[in-house]
C-alpha cells in the first residue's frame, strides 16, 4: 500500500480513440480515488486543455502526456511523452507528419476491407471520432455496429491486426527522432507497453533498450494491464540495468476497451504515486541537460 496514493499514467480520451471526453475521464479518475492521472492520447495534444480545467475542478493532479506511434523494430512501438510543452514547434512538426500518415492510412484500410466485402465509409468514422484522431479501434467499432464481426477483438483478429488482410502501416517516425522531439518539447520519453514489441526471446528487449537509452530514452512502462508479473519484473530489472525510471498505466480507452478500468486495468494494477515523483525528478535532469 502506497501511503502517498495512486495514479494512472496511460489513458485515452475522444481526442484519439477513447470514448470518454477529457472531463468525464478526469471525473472518473477522481471517483476511482486516484491522486494523479496522465492523458496520453495517440499523436495529439488536443485533449489536454479540457483535461487541465477538469483537474482544477475535481482537484486531481494532471500529468500532461502524449503517446506517439513509431516505426519500431518489431510489433507495435509506442512512446509516451510526459510534461511536454504543448506549444513546441519541433513536436508539432513531428505530429503533423504522423497525423498526415494516419489520415492517408485510413482510406487504405477501408479499401482493403471493401475488397473483402466489408463496406465502411470514411464519413461513418468521422462521425464516431467527433474530430479526434481516427484509428483502427474506430474501424473495428463500425464493423461491430454493422454486424460484420461479433466484437472489436474479432475485427482485429480477422482483419485489422498487424499483417492481417486489411492492415496498413501508420507511422513513419523513428525511435531516435521521436525521443529527441519529446526532449525538445521539454518532456520525458518513456517506452510504452514493451510487450507490444513482441520480444521473443525476452533478451531482444535488452538490445532495443540499450540502443534507445543511447538516444536518450528516460523510462519504461513496466506496470501495464497486459504485462504478466514475470514480464513486469523483467522490465523493472531493465530499468535498474540502464538507469531508467519506471512508470505504469492501464491504457484505459473507456467503452473502446471495456475490460480495462482506470487505475486498475484488468484488476491487476495499482500504481503508486511515487512514480509521478520519479517522473518529475527525471524531468528536472532532462531540462537541466538541455539548458
Ligand atoms: P491504431 O492507432 O489505429 O494503430 O490502433 C491502435 C489501437 O488499437 C490501440 O489502442 C490498441 O490498443 C488497439 N488494438 C490493437 N490491437 C488490438 C486488439 N487485438 N484488440 C483490441 N484493440 C486493439
Ligand atoms: Zn488507443
Ligand atoms: Fe499504445
Ligand atoms: Fe495507449
PDB file of C-alpha atoms and ligand atoms in Angstrom:
ATOM      1  CA  UNK A   1       0.000   0.000   0.000  1.00  0.00           C
ATOM      2  CA  UNK A   2       1.385   3.357  -1.014  1.00  0.00           C
ATOM      3  CA  UNK A   3       0.690   5.979   1.647  1.00  0.00           C
ATOM      4  CA  UNK A   4       1.017   8.702  -0.974  1.00  0.00           C
ATOM      5  CA  UNK A   5      -1.870   7.379  -3.045  1.00  0.00           C
ATOM      6  CA  UNK A   6      -2.170   6.003  -6.569  1.00  0.00           C
ATOM      7  CA  UNK A   7      -2.090   7.177 -10.169  1.00  0.00           C
ATOM      8  CA  UNK A   8      -2.668   6.056 -13.763  1.00  0.00           C
ATOM      9  CA  UNK A   9      -0.116   7.277 -16.307  1.00  0.00           C
ATOM     10  CA  UNK A  10      -1.670   5.984 -19.550  1.00  0.00           C
ATOM     11  CA  UNK A  11      -5.232   6.840 -20.656  1.00  0.00           C
ATOM     12  CA  UNK A  12      -7.095   7.813 -23.849  1.00  0.00           C
ATOM     13  CA  UNK A  13      -9.984  10.229 -24.486  1.00  0.00           C
ATOM     14  CA  UNK A  14     -12.113  11.094 -27.532  1.00  0.00           C
ATOM     15  CA  UNK A  15      -9.183  13.241 -28.712  1.00  0.00           C
ATOM     16  CA  UNK A  16      -7.891   9.894 -30.007  1.00  0.00           C
ATOM     17  CA  UNK A  17      -9.605   6.500 -29.732  1.00  0.00           C
ATOM     18  CA  UNK A  18     -11.001   6.527 -26.185  1.00  0.00           C
ATOM     19  CA  UNK A  19     -14.742   7.001 -25.619  1.00  0.00           C
ATOM     20  CA  UNK A  20     -14.762   9.499 -22.704  1.00  0.00           C
ATOM     21  CA  UNK A  21     -14.387  13.246 -23.032  1.00  0.00           C
ATOM     22  CA  UNK A  22     -11.360  14.542 -21.097  1.00  0.00           C
ATOM     23  CA  UNK A  23     -13.696  15.959 -18.398  1.00  0.00           C
ATOM     24  CA  UNK A  24     -15.542  12.660 -17.980  1.00  0.00           C
ATOM     25  CA  UNK A  25     -12.279  10.748 -17.756  1.00  0.00           C
ATOM     26  CA  UNK A  26     -10.920  13.088 -15.062  1.00  0.00           C
ATOM     27  CA  UNK A  27     -14.184  12.851 -13.117  1.00  0.00           C
ATOM     28  CA  UNK A  28     -13.977   9.038 -13.235  1.00  0.00           C
ATOM     29  CA  UNK A  29     -10.331   9.134 -12.132  1.00  0.00           C
ATOM     30  CA  UNK A  30     -11.361  11.216  -9.119  1.00  0.00           C
ATOM     31  CA  UNK A  31     -14.182   8.782  -8.336  1.00  0.00           C
ATOM     32  CA  UNK A  32     -11.686   5.918  -8.594  1.00  0.00           C
ATOM     33  CA  UNK A  33      -9.675   7.637  -5.861  1.00  0.00           C
ATOM     34  CA  UNK A  34      -6.588   8.414  -7.948  1.00  0.00           C
ATOM     35  CA  UNK A  35      -4.256  11.231  -6.890  1.00  0.00           C
ATOM     36  CA  UNK A  36      -2.829  11.865 -10.385  1.00  0.00           C
ATOM     37  CA  UNK A  37      -3.767  10.884 -13.937  1.00  0.00           C
ATOM     38  CA  UNK A  38      -1.978  11.260 -17.268  1.00  0.00           C
ATOM     39  CA  UNK A  39      -3.876  11.796 -20.516  1.00  0.00           C
ATOM     40  CA  UNK A  40      -1.813  10.180 -23.285  1.00  0.00           C
ATOM     41  CA  UNK A  41      -3.819  10.371 -26.495  1.00  0.00           C
ATOM     42  CA  UNK A  42      -2.368   8.898 -29.696  1.00  0.00           C
ATOM     43  CA  UNK A  43      -0.391  11.503 -31.656  1.00  0.00           C
ATOM     44  CA  UNK A  44      -2.343  14.520 -30.370  1.00  0.00           C
ATOM     45  CA  UNK A  45      -2.359  17.039 -27.523  1.00  0.00           C
ATOM     46  CA  UNK A  46      -5.923  18.124 -28.269  1.00  0.00           C
ATOM     47  CA  UNK A  47      -7.467  16.781 -25.044  1.00  0.00           C
ATOM     48  CA  UNK A  48      -5.100  18.482 -22.620  1.00  0.00           C
ATOM     49  CA  UNK A  49      -6.713  21.920 -22.259  1.00  0.00           C
ATOM     50  CA  UNK A  50     -10.074  20.473 -21.255  1.00  0.00           C
ATOM     51  CA  UNK A  51      -8.312  17.949 -19.001  1.00  0.00           C
ATOM     52  CA  UNK A  52      -6.455  20.718 -17.193  1.00  0.00           C
ATOM     53  CA  UNK A  53      -9.672  22.599 -16.423  1.00  0.00           C
ATOM     54  CA  UNK A  54     -11.351  19.414 -15.226  1.00  0.00           C
ATOM     55  CA  UNK A  55      -8.387  18.615 -12.971  1.00  0.00           C
ATOM     56  CA  UNK A  56      -8.714  22.008 -11.263  1.00  0.00           C
ATOM     57  CA  UNK A  57     -12.420  21.429 -10.801  1.00  0.00           C
ATOM     58  CA  UNK A  58     -12.088  17.908  -9.397  1.00  0.00           C
ATOM     59  CA  UNK A  59      -8.838  18.587  -7.502  1.00  0.00           C
ATOM     60  CA  UNK A  60      -6.755  15.870  -9.052  1.00  0.00           C
ATOM     61  CA  UNK A  61      -3.233  16.225 -10.457  1.00  0.00           C
ATOM     62  CA  UNK A  62      -2.813  16.171 -14.245  1.00  0.00           C
ATOM     63  CA  UNK A  63       0.293  14.707 -15.850  1.00  0.00           C
ATOM     64  CA  UNK A  64       0.066  16.072 -19.400  1.00  0.00           C
ATOM     65  CA  UNK A  65       1.112  13.455 -21.923  1.00  0.00           C
ATOM     66  CA  UNK A  66       1.019  12.015 -25.405  1.00  0.00           C
ATOM     67  CA  UNK A  67       1.507   8.559 -26.948  1.00  0.00           C
ATOM     68  CA  UNK A  68       3.436   8.636 -30.222  1.00  0.00           C
ATOM     69  CA  UNK A  69       3.109   5.880 -32.840  1.00  0.00           C
ATOM     70  CA  UNK A  70       6.538   4.799 -34.043  1.00  0.00           C
ATOM     71  CA  UNK A  71       8.098   2.736 -36.726  1.00  0.00           C
ATOM     72  CA  UNK A  72       9.811   0.286 -34.370  1.00  0.00           C
ATOM     73  CA  UNK A  73      11.957  -2.802 -34.940  1.00  0.00           C
ATOM     74  CA  UNK A  74       9.165  -5.298 -34.204  1.00  0.00           C
ATOM     75  CA  UNK A  75       5.455  -5.492 -33.336  1.00  0.00           C
ATOM     76  CA  UNK A  76       3.965  -2.134 -32.353  1.00  0.00           C
ATOM     77  CA  UNK A  77       6.183   0.527 -30.812  1.00  0.00           C
ATOM     78  CA  UNK A  78       4.629   3.417 -28.883  1.00  0.00           C
ATOM     79  CA  UNK A  79       6.459   6.136 -26.984  1.00  0.00           C
ATOM     80  CA  UNK A  80       4.926   8.101 -24.121  1.00  0.00           C
ATOM     81  CA  UNK A  81       5.924  11.749 -23.652  1.00  0.00           C
ATOM     82  CA  UNK A  82       5.190  13.425 -20.306  1.00  0.00           C
ATOM     83  CA  UNK A  83       5.187  17.125 -19.356  1.00  0.00           C
ATOM     84  CA  UNK A  84       5.736  18.202 -22.959  1.00  0.00           C
ATOM     85  CA  UNK A  85       5.275  21.840 -23.907  1.00  0.00           C
ATOM     86  CA  UNK A  86       2.062  21.945 -25.989  1.00  0.00           C
ATOM     87  CA  UNK A  87       3.433  24.931 -27.937  1.00  0.00           C
ATOM     88  CA  UNK A  88       6.656  23.207 -29.026  1.00  0.00           C
ATOM     89  CA  UNK A  89       7.191  23.822 -32.748  1.00  0.00           C
ATOM     90  CA  UNK A  90       9.506  20.794 -33.108  1.00  0.00           C
ATOM     91  CA  UNK A  91       6.950  18.441 -31.593  1.00  0.00           C
ATOM     92  CA  UNK A  92       4.133  19.957 -33.679  1.00  0.00           C
ATOM     93  CA  UNK A  93       6.129  19.295 -36.835  1.00  0.00           C
ATOM     94  CA  UNK A  94       6.535  15.648 -35.877  1.00  0.00           C
ATOM     95  CA  UNK A  95       2.824  15.402 -35.010  1.00  0.00           C
ATOM     96  CA  UNK A  96       1.816  16.937 -38.344  1.00  0.00           C
ATOM     97  CA  UNK A  97       3.812  14.209 -40.112  1.00  0.00           C
ATOM     98  CA  UNK A  98       2.296  11.386 -38.053  1.00  0.00           C
ATOM     99  CA  UNK A  99      -1.238  12.789 -38.346  1.00  0.00           C
ATOM    100  CA  UNK A 100      -0.834  13.027 -42.112  1.00  0.00           C
ATOM    101  CA  UNK A 101       0.353   9.402 -42.256  1.00  0.00           C
ATOM    102  CA  UNK A 102      -2.667   8.387 -40.153  1.00  0.00           C
ATOM    103  CA  UNK A 103      -5.084  10.263 -42.420  1.00  0.00           C
ATOM    104  CA  UNK A 104      -3.605   8.576 -45.500  1.00  0.00           C
ATOM    105  CA  UNK A 105      -3.766   5.195 -43.872  1.00  0.00           C
ATOM    106  CA  UNK A 106      -7.485   5.052 -43.022  1.00  0.00           C
ATOM    107  CA  UNK A 107      -8.751   5.102 -46.648  1.00  0.00           C
ATOM    108  CA  UNK A 108      -6.200   2.366 -47.459  1.00  0.00           C
ATOM    109  CA  UNK A 109      -7.671   0.145 -44.730  1.00  0.00           C
ATOM    110  CA  UNK A 110     -11.245   0.900 -45.897  1.00  0.00           C
ATOM    111  CA  UNK A 111     -10.266  -0.032 -49.439  1.00  0.00           C
ATOM    112  CA  UNK A 112      -8.769  -3.334 -48.315  1.00  0.00           C
ATOM    113  CA  UNK A 113     -11.970  -4.047 -46.350  1.00  0.00           C
ATOM    114  CA  UNK A 114     -14.085  -3.202 -49.391  1.00  0.00           C
ATOM    115  CA  UNK A 115     -12.166  -5.826 -51.358  1.00  0.00           C
ATOM    116  CA  UNK A 116     -13.155  -8.287 -48.633  1.00  0.00           C
ATOM    117  CA  UNK A 117     -16.848  -7.378 -48.924  1.00  0.00           C
ATOM    118  CA  UNK A 118     -16.939  -5.055 -45.910  1.00  0.00           C
ATOM    119  CA  UNK A 119     -18.417  -1.627 -46.518  1.00  0.00           C
ATOM    120  CA  UNK A 120     -17.363   1.070 -44.019  1.00  0.00           C
ATOM    121  CA  UNK A 121     -17.412   4.717 -45.077  1.00  0.00           C
ATOM    122  CA  UNK A 122     -14.963   7.407 -44.022  1.00  0.00           C
ATOM    123  CA  UNK A 123     -17.925   9.622 -43.077  1.00  0.00           C
ATOM    124  CA  UNK A 124     -19.102   6.983 -40.572  1.00  0.00           C
ATOM    125  CA  UNK A 125     -15.700   7.025 -38.867  1.00  0.00           C
ATOM    126  CA  UNK A 126     -15.592  10.820 -38.803  1.00  0.00           C
ATOM    127  CA  UNK A 127     -18.978  10.912 -37.131  1.00  0.00           C
ATOM    128  CA  UNK A 128     -17.831   8.450 -34.494  1.00  0.00           C
ATOM    129  CA  UNK A 129     -14.495  10.165 -33.831  1.00  0.00           C
ATOM    130  CA  UNK A 130     -16.073  13.631 -33.408  1.00  0.00           C
ATOM    131  CA  UNK A 131     -12.959  15.381 -34.704  1.00  0.00           C
ATOM    132  CA  UNK A 132     -10.460  13.200 -32.801  1.00  0.00           C
ATOM    133  CA  UNK A 133      -7.647  11.125 -34.328  1.00  0.00           C
ATOM    134  CA  UNK A 134      -9.205   8.191 -36.210  1.00  0.00           C
ATOM    135  CA  UNK A 135      -7.635   4.769 -35.710  1.00  0.00           C
ATOM    136  CA  UNK A 136      -8.282   1.071 -36.098  1.00  0.00           C
ATOM    137  CA  UNK A 137     -10.485   0.908 -32.958  1.00  0.00           C
ATOM    138  CA  UNK A 138     -12.991   3.198 -34.694  1.00  0.00           C
ATOM    139  CA  UNK A 139     -12.991   0.969 -37.776  1.00  0.00           C
ATOM    140  CA  UNK A 140     -13.420  -2.075 -35.535  1.00  0.00           C
ATOM    141  CA  UNK A 141     -16.386  -0.483 -33.760  1.00  0.00           C
ATOM    142  CA  UNK A 142     -18.027   0.388 -37.084  1.00  0.00           C
ATOM    143  CA  UNK A 143     -17.571  -3.246 -38.179  1.00  0.00           C
ATOM    144  CA  UNK A 144     -19.291  -4.433 -34.990  1.00  0.00           C
ATOM    145  CA  UNK A 145     -22.153  -1.943 -35.367  1.00  0.00           C
ATOM    146  CA  UNK A 146     -22.772  -3.049 -38.958  1.00  0.00           C
ATOM    147  CA  UNK A 147     -22.729  -6.722 -37.977  1.00  0.00           C
ATOM    148  CA  UNK A 148     -19.615  -7.793 -39.887  1.00  0.00           C
ATOM    149  CA  UNK A 149     -17.955  -9.100 -36.711  1.00  0.00           C
ATOM    150  CA  UNK A 150     -19.124 -10.058 -33.212  1.00  0.00           C
ATOM    151  CA  UNK A 151     -16.801  -7.719 -31.306  1.00  0.00           C
ATOM    152  CA  UNK A 152     -13.764  -5.467 -31.531  1.00  0.00           C
ATOM    153  CA  UNK A 153     -11.337  -8.314 -30.796  1.00  0.00           C
ATOM    154  CA  UNK A 154     -12.732 -10.313 -33.699  1.00  0.00           C
ATOM    155  CA  UNK A 155     -12.321  -7.305 -36.026  1.00  0.00           C
ATOM    156  CA  UNK A 156      -8.639  -7.099 -35.074  1.00  0.00           C
ATOM    157  CA  UNK A 157      -8.023 -10.852 -35.144  1.00  0.00           C
ATOM    158  CA  UNK A 158      -9.644 -11.429 -38.540  1.00  0.00           C
ATOM    159  CA  UNK A 159      -8.831  -8.202 -40.376  1.00  0.00           C
ATOM    160  CA  UNK A 160      -7.050  -5.290 -38.699  1.00  0.00           C
ATOM    161  CA  UNK A 161      -4.122  -6.766 -36.751  1.00  0.00           C
ATOM    162  CA  UNK A 162      -0.608  -6.179 -37.982  1.00  0.00           C
ATOM    163  CA  UNK A 163      -0.137  -8.224 -41.162  1.00  0.00           C
ATOM    164  CA  UNK A 164      -3.881  -9.011 -41.180  1.00  0.00           C
ATOM    165  CA  UNK A 165      -5.723  -8.872 -44.570  1.00  0.00           C
ATOM    166  CA  UNK A 166      -6.854  -5.250 -44.018  1.00  0.00           C
ATOM    167  CA  UNK A 167      -3.731  -3.902 -42.312  1.00  0.00           C
ATOM    168  CA  UNK A 168      -1.875  -0.799 -43.445  1.00  0.00           C
ATOM    169  CA  UNK A 169       1.095   0.662 -41.563  1.00  0.00           C
ATOM    170  CA  UNK A 170       0.658   4.020 -39.891  1.00  0.00           C
ATOM    171  CA  UNK A 171       3.801   5.670 -38.712  1.00  0.00           C
ATOM    172  CA  UNK A 172       6.929   6.968 -40.297  1.00  0.00           C
ATOM    173  CA  UNK A 173       8.520   8.137 -37.074  1.00  0.00           C
ATOM    174  CA  UNK A 174      11.809   6.510 -35.993  1.00  0.00           C
ATOM    175  CA  UNK A 175      12.669   5.995 -32.294  1.00  0.00           C
ATOM    176  CA  UNK A 176      15.616   8.430 -32.294  1.00  0.00           C
ATOM    177  CA  UNK A 177      13.603  11.222 -33.891  1.00  0.00           C
ATOM    178  CA  UNK A 178      10.672  10.651 -31.520  1.00  0.00           C
ATOM    179  CA  UNK A 179      12.796  10.673 -28.340  1.00  0.00           C
ATOM    180  CA  UNK A 180      14.547  13.847 -29.492  1.00  0.00           C
ATOM    181  CA  UNK A 181      11.241  15.553 -30.321  1.00  0.00           C
ATOM    182  CA  UNK A 182       9.929  14.841 -26.817  1.00  0.00           C
ATOM    183  CA  UNK A 183      13.114  16.199 -25.248  1.00  0.00           C
ATOM    184  CA  UNK A 184      12.999  19.308 -27.445  1.00  0.00           C
ATOM    185  CA  UNK A 185       9.447  19.833 -26.193  1.00  0.00           C
ATOM    186  CA  UNK A 186      10.849  19.714 -22.638  1.00  0.00           C
ATOM    187  CA  UNK A 187       9.339  16.315 -21.834  1.00  0.00           C
ATOM    188  CA  UNK A 188      10.288  12.873 -20.545  1.00  0.00           C
ATOM    189  CA  UNK A 189      10.331   9.956 -23.035  1.00  0.00           C
ATOM    190  CA  UNK A 190       9.049   6.580 -21.816  1.00  0.00           C
ATOM    191  CA  UNK A 191       8.700   3.347 -23.796  1.00  0.00           C
ATOM    192  CA  UNK A 192       5.023   2.289 -23.661  1.00  0.00           C
ATOM    193  CA  UNK A 193       3.942  -1.342 -23.050  1.00  0.00           C
ATOM    194  CA  UNK A 194       7.142  -3.147 -24.165  1.00  0.00           C
ATOM    195  CA  UNK A 195       5.124  -6.362 -24.507  1.00  0.00           C
ATOM    196  CA  UNK A 196       3.732  -4.994 -27.797  1.00  0.00           C
ATOM    197  CA  UNK A 197       7.254  -5.181 -29.292  1.00  0.00           C
ATOM    198  CA  UNK A 198       6.704  -8.951 -29.207  1.00  0.00           C
ATOM    199  CA  UNK A 199      10.106  -9.588 -27.594  1.00  0.00           C
ATOM    200  CA  UNK A 200      10.683 -13.288 -28.148  1.00  0.00           C
ATOM    201  CA  UNK A 201      13.141 -14.210 -26.822  1.00  0.00           C
ATOM    202  CA  UNK A 202      12.964 -11.689 -23.989  1.00  0.00           C
ATOM    203  CA  UNK A 203      16.644 -10.821 -24.311  1.00  0.00           C
ATOM    204  CA  UNK A 204      15.780  -8.964 -27.553  1.00  0.00           C
ATOM    205  CA  UNK A 205      14.467  -6.219 -25.282  1.00  0.00           C
ATOM    206  CA  UNK A 206      17.896  -5.693 -23.698  1.00  0.00           C
ATOM    207  CA  UNK A 207      19.366  -4.827 -27.089  1.00  0.00           C
ATOM    208  CA  UNK A 208      16.494  -2.494 -28.017  1.00  0.00           C
ATOM    209  CA  UNK A 209      16.616  -0.667 -24.673  1.00  0.00           C
ATOM    210  CA  UNK A 210      20.386  -0.326 -24.857  1.00  0.00           C
ATOM    211  CA  UNK A 211      20.121   1.446 -28.226  1.00  0.00           C
ATOM    212  CA  UNK A 212      17.212   3.681 -27.196  1.00  0.00           C
ATOM    213  CA  UNK A 213      18.960   4.613 -23.926  1.00  0.00           C
ATOM    214  CA  UNK A 214      21.812   5.897 -26.093  1.00  0.00           C
ATOM    215  CA  UNK A 215      19.233   8.055 -27.896  1.00  0.00           C
ATOM    216  CA  UNK A 216      18.085   9.444 -24.534  1.00  0.00           C
ATOM    217  CA  UNK A 217      15.155   7.198 -23.517  1.00  0.00           C
ATOM    218  CA  UNK A 218      14.169   8.063 -19.933  1.00  0.00           C
ATOM    219  CA  UNK A 219      11.969   5.224 -18.760  1.00  0.00           C
ATOM    220  CA  UNK A 220       9.918   2.079 -19.311  1.00  0.00           C
ATOM    221  CA  UNK A 221       6.219   1.498 -18.640  1.00  0.00           C
ATOM    222  CA  UNK A 222       6.744  -1.607 -16.504  1.00  0.00           C
ATOM    223  CA  UNK A 223       3.289  -1.750 -14.866  1.00  0.00           C
ATOM    224  CA  UNK A 224       0.707  -2.346 -17.589  1.00  0.00           C
ATOM    225  CA  UNK A 225      -2.633  -4.117 -17.969  1.00  0.00           C
ATOM    226  CA  UNK A 226      -1.259  -6.724 -20.404  1.00  0.00           C
ATOM    227  CA  UNK A 227       2.023  -7.436 -18.552  1.00  0.00           C
ATOM    228  CA  UNK A 228       2.396 -10.636 -16.534  1.00  0.00           C
ATOM    229  CA  UNK A 229       4.123 -10.376 -13.122  1.00  0.00           C
ATOM    230  CA  UNK A 230       7.225 -12.031 -14.619  1.00  0.00           C
ATOM    231  CA  UNK A 231       7.339  -9.649 -17.567  1.00  0.00           C
ATOM    232  CA  UNK A 232       6.896  -6.646 -15.234  1.00  0.00           C
ATOM    233  CA  UNK A 233       9.822  -7.922 -13.170  1.00  0.00           C
ATOM    234  CA  UNK A 234      11.935  -8.287 -16.316  1.00  0.00           C
ATOM    235  CA  UNK A 235      11.197  -4.656 -17.238  1.00  0.00           C
ATOM    236  CA  UNK A 236      11.972  -3.420 -13.704  1.00  0.00           C
ATOM    237  CA  UNK A 237      15.363  -5.125 -13.989  1.00  0.00           C
ATOM    238  CA  UNK A 238      15.992  -3.406 -17.334  1.00  0.00           C
ATOM    239  CA  UNK A 239      15.261  -0.044 -15.664  1.00  0.00           C
ATOM    240  CA  UNK A 240      17.876  -0.825 -12.983  1.00  0.00           C
ATOM    241  CA  UNK A 241      20.357  -2.068 -15.572  1.00  0.00           C
ATOM    242  CA  UNK A 242      20.092   1.018 -17.801  1.00  0.00           C
ATOM    243  CA  UNK A 243      19.379   3.710 -15.167  1.00  0.00           C
ATOM    244  CA  UNK A 244      15.815   4.364 -16.396  1.00  0.00           C
ATOM    245  CA  UNK A 245      12.734   5.403 -14.467  1.00  0.00           C
ATOM    246  CA  UNK A 246       9.661   3.204 -14.115  1.00  0.00           C
ATOM    247  CA  UNK A 247       6.105   4.209 -14.975  1.00  0.00           C
ATOM    248  CA  UNK A 248       2.781   2.425 -15.113  1.00  0.00           C
ATOM    249  CA  UNK A 249      -0.632   2.822 -16.667  1.00  0.00           C
ATOM    250  CA  UNK A 250      -3.812   0.978 -17.566  1.00  0.00           C
ATOM    251  CA  UNK A 251      -4.213   2.181 -21.210  1.00  0.00           C
ATOM    252  CA  UNK A 252      -7.826   2.986 -20.371  1.00  0.00           C
ATOM    253  CA  UNK A 253      -9.960   3.608 -23.501  1.00  0.00           C
ATOM    254  CA  UNK A 254     -13.479   3.663 -21.931  1.00  0.00           C
ATOM    255  CA  UNK A 255     -16.038   1.722 -23.998  1.00  0.00           C
ATOM    256  CA  UNK A 256     -13.455   1.061 -26.701  1.00  0.00           C
ATOM    257  CA  UNK A 257     -11.805  -1.419 -24.272  1.00  0.00           C
ATOM    258  CA  UNK A 258     -14.475  -2.161 -21.673  1.00  0.00           C
ATOM    259  CA  UNK A 259     -12.330  -4.737 -19.880  1.00  0.00           C
ATOM    260  CA  UNK A 260      -9.749  -2.099 -18.841  1.00  0.00           C
ATOM    261  CA  UNK A 261     -10.633   0.052 -15.820  1.00  0.00           C
ATOM    262  CA  UNK A 262      -8.973   3.313 -14.806  1.00  0.00           C
ATOM    263  CA  UNK A 263      -6.154   2.834 -12.321  1.00  0.00           C
ATOM    264  CA  UNK A 264      -6.560  -0.936 -12.013  1.00  0.00           C
ATOM    265  CA  UNK A 265      -6.547  -2.227 -15.615  1.00  0.00           C
ATOM    266  CA  UNK A 266      -7.931  -5.757 -15.563  1.00  0.00           C
ATOM    267  CA  UNK A 267      -7.816  -5.596 -11.757  1.00  0.00           C
ATOM    268  CA  UNK A 268      -4.117  -6.424 -11.652  1.00  0.00           C
ATOM    269  CA  UNK A 269      -2.677  -2.893 -11.323  1.00  0.00           C
ATOM    270  CA  UNK A 270      -2.006  -0.461  -8.507  1.00  0.00           C
ATOM    271  CA  UNK A 271       0.399   2.269  -9.477  1.00  0.00           C
ATOM    272  CA  UNK A 272       1.944   4.188  -6.575  1.00  0.00           C
ATOM    273  CA  UNK A 273       2.067   7.981  -6.727  1.00  0.00           C
ATOM    274  CA  UNK A 274       5.821   7.733  -6.083  1.00  0.00           C
ATOM    275  CA  UNK A 275       6.215   7.024  -9.818  1.00  0.00           C
ATOM    276  CA  UNK A 276       4.953  10.552 -10.543  1.00  0.00           C
ATOM    277  CA  UNK A 277       7.648  11.880  -8.206  1.00  0.00           C
ATOM    278  CA  UNK A 278      10.217   9.836 -10.145  1.00  0.00           C
ATOM    279  CA  UNK A 279       8.933  11.342 -13.408  1.00  0.00           C
ATOM    280  CA  UNK A 280       9.297  14.872 -12.021  1.00  0.00           C
ATOM    281  CA  UNK A 281      12.853  14.206 -10.842  1.00  0.00           C
ATOM    282  CA  UNK A 282      13.762  12.876 -14.267  1.00  0.00           C
ATOM    283  CA  UNK A 283      12.099  15.917 -15.849  1.00  0.00           C
ATOM    284  CA  UNK A 284      14.476  18.177 -13.923  1.00  0.00           C
ATOM    285  CA  UNK A 285      17.518  16.302 -15.205  1.00  0.00           C
ATOM    286  CA  UNK A 286      16.206  16.288 -18.816  1.00  0.00           C
ATOM    287  CA  UNK A 287      15.620  20.048 -18.661  1.00  0.00           C
ATOM    288  CA  UNK A 288      18.988  20.723 -16.975  1.00  0.00           C
ATOM    289  CA  UNK A 289      20.767  18.685 -19.646  1.00  0.00           C
ATOM    290  CA  UNK A 290      19.013  20.703 -22.357  1.00  0.00           C
ATOM    291  CA  UNK A 291      19.725  24.156 -20.956  1.00  0.00           C
TER     292      UNK A 291
HETATM  293  P1  LIG B   1      -4.011   2.414 -34.342  1.00  0.00           P
HETATM  294  O1  LIG B   1      -3.694   3.686 -33.615  1.00  0.00           O
HETATM  295  O2  LIG B   1      -5.014   2.611 -35.409  1.00  0.00           O
HETATM  296  O3  LIG B   1      -2.816   1.623 -34.773  1.00  0.00           O
HETATM  297  O4  LIG B   1      -4.742   1.500 -33.267  1.00  0.00           O
HETATM  298  C1  LIG B   1      -4.089   1.244 -32.090  1.00  0.00           C
HETATM  299  C2  LIG B   1      -5.121   0.892 -31.062  1.00  0.00           C
HETATM  300  O5  LIG B   1      -5.692  -0.356 -31.412  1.00  0.00           O
HETATM  301  C3  LIG B   1      -4.518   0.758 -29.669  1.00  0.00           C
HETATM  302  O6  LIG B   1      -5.319   1.451 -28.749  1.00  0.00           O
HETATM  303  C4  LIG B   1      -4.576  -0.703 -29.419  1.00  0.00           C
HETATM  304  O7  LIG B   1      -4.747  -0.995 -28.084  1.00  0.00           O
HETATM  305  C5  LIG B   1      -5.784  -1.144 -30.226  1.00  0.00           C
HETATM  306  N1  LIG B   1      -5.625  -2.563 -30.542  1.00  0.00           N
HETATM  307  C6  LIG B   1      -4.578  -3.145 -31.137  1.00  0.00           C
HETATM  308  N2  LIG B   1      -4.780  -4.484 -31.246  1.00  0.00           N
HETATM  309  C7  LIG B   1      -5.997  -4.725 -30.692  1.00  0.00           C
HETATM  310  C8  LIG B   1      -6.779  -5.913 -30.489  1.00  0.00           C
HETATM  311  N3  LIG B   1      -6.355  -7.111 -30.894  1.00  0.00           N
HETATM  312  N4  LIG B   1      -7.982  -5.788 -29.870  1.00  0.00           N
HETATM  313  C9  LIG B   1      -8.434  -4.559 -29.460  1.00  0.00           C
HETATM  314  N5  LIG B   1      -7.742  -3.427 -29.614  1.00  0.00           N
HETATM  315  C10 LIG B   1      -6.532  -3.500 -30.228  1.00  0.00           C
HETATM  316 ZN1  LIG B   2      -5.596   3.557 -28.453  1.00  0.00          ZN
HETATM  317 FE1  LIG B   3      -0.141   2.095 -27.093  1.00  0.00          FE
HETATM  318 FE1  LIG B   4      -2.383   3.699 -25.337  1.00  0.00          FE
END
